[in-house]
mmCIF file of C-alpha atoms in Angstrom:
data_model
loop_
_atom_site.group_PDB
_atom_site.id
_atom_site.type_symbol
_atom_site.label_atom_id
_atom_site.label_comp_id
_atom_site.label_asym_id
_atom_site.label_seq_id
_atom_site.Cartn_x
_atom_site.Cartn_y
_atom_site.Cartn_z
ATOM 1 C CA MET A 878 128.050 58.532 113.528
ATOM 2 C CA LEU A 879 124.424 59.084 114.512
ATOM 3 C CA SER A 880 122.543 56.347 116.287
ATOM 4 C CA SER A 881 119.247 55.228 114.752
ATOM 5 C CA GLN A 882 117.441 57.344 117.359
ATOM 6 C CA ASN A 883 119.342 60.486 116.319
ATOM 7 C CA GLN A 884 119.075 60.121 112.547
ATOM 8 C CA VAL A 885 117.467 62.966 110.651
ATOM 9 C CA ASN A 886 114.996 62.278 107.872
ATOM 10 C CA LEU A 887 116.180 64.760 105.240
ATOM 11 C CA SER A 888 113.039 64.329 103.117
ATOM 12 C CA ILE A 889 111.071 65.832 106.016
ATOM 13 C CA LEU A 890 113.708 68.371 107.049
ATOM 14 C CA LEU A 891 114.190 69.703 103.506
ATOM 15 C CA ASN A 892 110.560 69.419 102.398
ATOM 16 C CA PRO A 893 109.764 72.425 100.146
ATOM 17 C CA ALA A 894 106.151 72.417 101.377
ATOM 18 C CA LYS A 895 107.297 73.537 104.851
ATOM 19 C CA ILE A 896 106.574 77.146 105.667
ATOM 20 C CA LEU A 897 107.335 79.235 108.705
ATOM 21 C CA PRO A 898 104.241 80.682 110.408
ATOM 22 C CA HIS A 899 105.733 84.190 110.203
ATOM 23 C CA TYR A 900 105.948 83.996 106.408
ATOM 24 C CA GLU A 901 102.431 82.640 106.177
ATOM 25 C CA TYR A 902 101.218 85.556 108.301
ATOM 26 C CA ILE A 903 102.854 88.183 106.078
ATOM 27 C CA SER A 904 102.003 86.548 102.745
ATOM 28 C CA THR A 905 100.110 88.703 100.278
ATOM 29 C CA LYS A 906 98.042 88.163 97.170
ATOM 30 C CA VAL A 907 99.599 89.591 94.019
ATOM 31 C CA ASP A 908 98.426 89.723 90.402
ATOM 32 C CA MET A 909 101.298 88.096 88.498
ATOM 33 C CA GLY A 910 99.710 88.720 85.095
ATOM 34 C CA GLY A 911 97.897 85.393 84.974
ATOM 35 C CA GLY A 912 95.622 86.022 87.913
ATOM 36 C CA ILE A 913 95.999 86.565 91.619
ATOM 37 C CA VAL A 914 98.377 84.212 93.400
ATOM 38 C CA ASN A 915 99.655 83.918 96.947
ATOM 39 C CA THR A 916 103.212 85.123 97.264
ATOM 40 C CA LEU A 917 105.605 86.012 100.044
ATOM 41 C CA PRO A 918 107.302 89.395 100.199
ATOM 42 C CA THR A 919 111.046 89.644 99.910
ATOM 43 C CA ILE A 920 112.326 89.867 103.479
ATOM 44 C CA ALA A 921 115.965 90.891 103.040
ATOM 45 C CA VAL A 922 118.301 91.554 100.128
ATOM 46 C CA GLU A 923 122.081 91.810 99.996
ATOM 47 C CA PHE A 924 122.859 94.607 97.540
ATOM 48 C CA HIS A 925 126.302 94.640 95.900
ATOM 49 C CA TRP A 926 126.413 97.827 93.885
ATOM 50 C CA CYS A 927 130.155 98.040 93.355
ATOM 51 C CA ALA A 928 133.261 95.889 93.197
ATOM 52 C CA SER A 929 135.667 98.737 93.877
ATOM 53 C CA CYS A 930 137.352 99.312 97.200
ATOM 54 C CA ASN A 931 139.643 101.876 98.780
ATOM 55 C CA TYR A 932 141.652 99.079 100.458
ATOM 56 C CA ASN A 933 143.419 95.961 99.276
ATOM 57 C CA CYS A 934 143.032 93.735 102.332
ATOM 58 C CA ILE A 935 144.975 90.504 102.292
ATOM 59 C CA HIS A 936 142.048 88.551 103.753
ATOM 60 C CA CYS A 937 139.534 89.671 101.107
ATOM 61 C CA SER A 938 137.997 86.839 99.118
ATOM 62 C CA TYR A 939 136.868 89.314 96.447
ATOM 63 C CA GLY A 940 140.416 90.314 95.479
ATOM 64 C CA GLN A 941 140.265 89.333 91.824
ATOM 65 C CA ARG A 942 136.708 90.582 91.306
ATOM 66 C CA ARG A 943 137.704 93.863 92.945
ATOM 67 C CA GLN A 944 140.415 94.391 90.315
ATOM 68 C CA ASN A 945 137.865 95.341 87.633
ATOM 69 C CA LYS A 946 136.440 98.135 89.842
ATOM 70 C CA SER A 947 132.992 97.686 88.285
ATOM 71 C CA ARG A 948 130.004 99.649 89.537
ATOM 72 C CA LEU A 949 126.332 99.489 88.749
ATOM 73 C CA SER A 950 124.983 102.518 86.902
ATOM 74 C CA HIS A 951 122.734 105.088 88.551
ATOM 75 C CA GLU A 952 119.843 103.819 86.419
ATOM 76 C CA ILE A 953 120.288 100.204 87.510
ATOM 77 C CA ILE A 954 120.610 101.146 91.184
ATOM 78 C CA THR A 955 117.540 103.388 91.175
ATOM 79 C CA GLN A 956 115.507 100.782 89.269
ATOM 80 C CA THR A 957 116.629 98.079 91.712
ATOM 81 C CA ILE A 958 115.584 100.263 94.652
ATOM 82 C CA ALA A 959 112.197 100.867 92.985
ATOM 83 C CA ASP A 960 111.820 97.117 92.461
ATOM 84 C CA LEU A 961 112.738 96.409 96.094
ATOM 85 C CA LYS A 962 110.084 98.888 97.237
ATOM 86 C CA GLU A 963 107.468 97.318 94.951
ATOM 87 C CA LEU A 964 108.348 93.818 96.185
ATOM 88 C CA GLY A 965 107.758 94.887 99.785
ATOM 89 C CA THR A 966 111.348 94.234 100.826
ATOM 90 C CA LYS A 967 111.825 94.706 104.558
ATOM 91 C CA ALA A 968 115.623 95.093 104.777
ATOM 92 C CA VAL A 969 118.641 95.752 102.563
ATOM 93 C CA TYR A 970 122.172 94.806 103.485
ATOM 94 C CA LEU A 971 124.744 97.008 101.711
ATOM 95 C CA SER A 972 127.895 95.024 101.179
ATOM 96 C CA GLY A 973 129.603 93.285 98.374
ATOM 97 C CA GLY A 974 132.789 92.700 96.548
ATOM 98 C CA GLY A 975 133.949 96.178 97.330
ATOM 99 C CA GLU A 976 133.389 99.077 99.705
ATOM 100 C CA PRO A 977 129.785 100.299 99.311
ATOM 101 C CA THR A 978 130.605 103.820 100.543
ATOM 102 C CA THR A 979 133.042 104.447 97.676
ATOM 103 C CA LEU A 980 130.097 104.669 95.284
ATOM 104 C CA SER A 981 129.051 108.185 94.385
ATOM 105 C CA LYS A 982 125.598 108.911 95.874
ATOM 106 C CA TRP A 983 125.719 105.874 98.167
ATOM 107 C CA ASP A 984 124.154 107.986 100.895
ATOM 108 C CA THR A 985 121.353 109.176 98.601
ATOM 109 C CA TYR A 986 120.545 105.574 97.675
ATOM 110 C CA ALA A 987 120.561 104.505 101.320
ATOM 111 C CA GLN A 988 118.297 107.439 102.248
ATOM 112 C CA SER A 989 115.882 106.394 99.489
ATOM 113 C CA LEU A 990 115.663 102.915 101.017
ATOM 114 C CA ILE A 991 115.055 104.342 104.500
ATOM 115 C CA GLU A 992 112.342 106.679 103.192
ATOM 116 C CA ALA A 993 110.616 103.578 101.773
ATOM 117 C CA ASN A 994 110.577 102.088 105.303
ATOM 118 C CA ILE A 995 113.219 99.529 104.366
ATOM 119 C CA GLU A 996 115.733 98.771 107.106
ATOM 120 C CA VAL A 997 119.316 99.330 105.984
ATOM 121 C CA ALA A 998 122.474 97.634 107.251
ATOM 122 C CA LEU A 999 126.039 98.320 106.148
ATOM 123 C CA ILE A 1000 129.328 96.441 106.072
ATOM 124 C CA THR A 1001 132.112 98.994 105.627
ATOM 125 C CA ASN A 1002 135.749 99.701 106.307
ATOM 126 C CA SER A 1003 134.467 103.205 107.246
ATOM 127 C CA VAL A 1004 137.303 105.070 105.502
ATOM 128 C CA ALA A 1005 134.983 106.978 103.141
ATOM 129 C CA ILE A 1006 132.448 107.880 105.845
ATOM 130 C CA LYS A 1007 132.352 111.578 106.691
ATOM 131 C CA PRO A 1008 130.759 113.436 109.620
ATOM 132 C CA GLU A 1009 127.913 114.585 107.353
ATOM 133 C CA HIS A 1010 126.946 110.895 106.972
ATOM 134 C CA TYR A 1011 126.432 110.410 110.729
ATOM 135 C CA PRO A 1012 122.726 111.407 110.816
ATOM 136 C CA LEU A 1013 122.005 108.959 107.998
ATOM 137 C CA LEU A 1014 124.041 106.188 109.615
ATOM 138 C CA GLY A 1015 122.104 106.737 112.838
ATOM 139 C CA GLN A 1016 119.003 105.509 110.980
ATOM 140 C CA PHE A 1017 120.613 102.205 109.937
ATOM 141 C CA ASN A 1018 119.606 98.948 111.577
ATOM 142 C CA TYR A 1019 123.270 98.093 112.088
ATOM 143 C CA ILE A 1020 126.738 98.940 110.820
ATOM 144 C CA ALA A 1021 129.590 96.447 110.847
ATOM 145 C CA VAL A 1022 133.043 97.963 110.492
ATOM 146 C CA SER A 1023 135.848 95.778 109.151
ATOM 147 C CA VAL A 1024 139.143 96.690 110.786
ATOM 148 C CA TYR A 1025 141.364 94.230 108.999
ATOM 149 C CA SER A 1026 144.596 95.126 107.309
ATOM 150 C CA THR A 1027 146.442 95.190 104.046
ATOM 151 C CA LYS A 1028 149.555 93.818 105.793
ATOM 152 C CA GLU A 1029 149.799 90.287 107.174
ATOM 153 C CA GLU A 1030 151.560 91.351 110.403
ATOM 154 C CA GLN A 1031 148.873 93.933 111.209
ATOM 155 C CA TYR A 1032 146.100 91.475 110.337
ATOM 156 C CA LYS A 1033 147.561 88.924 112.785
ATOM 157 C CA ALA A 1034 147.774 91.592 115.506
ATOM 158 C CA ILE A 1035 144.144 92.665 114.968
ATOM 159 C CA VAL A 1036 142.519 89.217 114.815
ATOM 160 C CA GLY A 1037 144.951 87.519 117.189
ATOM 161 C CA SER A 1038 145.563 84.607 114.870
ATOM 162 C CA ASN A 1039 147.479 83.510 111.823
ATOM 163 C CA HIS A 1040 144.837 82.387 109.329
ATOM 164 C CA PHE A 1041 147.434 82.321 106.557
ATOM 165 C CA SER A 1042 149.468 79.328 107.652
ATOM 166 C CA GLY A 1043 148.341 75.949 106.343
#
């Protein structure tokens, strides 16, 4: 329990009028159809363009969603990338309920983001990555490789713990 000296006033902490100086500095004026308004650019976006995966990891929280193997169409992905460029997005995080590198043309889409001066990051199991992708991956802000397992015994050996026991 917090003492009266350590209590937090949530109405101040969660005040929607608060703004970080960095965001104020990078704010822009945009015509939203009804006149020019102040707006803040989109800083970072997590882009889930597929729910399919080349693994079936036992730890994955997207297991059921992954079963439908859905993927966004080329048209939706390219329009989303165009929208991200127009919004002034600074970074895109490729992840999702599946393995982003299993999508056909994933590298072309990532290159399009980089050419628009948008930083790209990737969460991957790396199985679908080929040597010809290395130059592209070298331009990414970061790459996180999941090395988990589809078998409980291997998962325990990798992470050093049993997260499955209650």
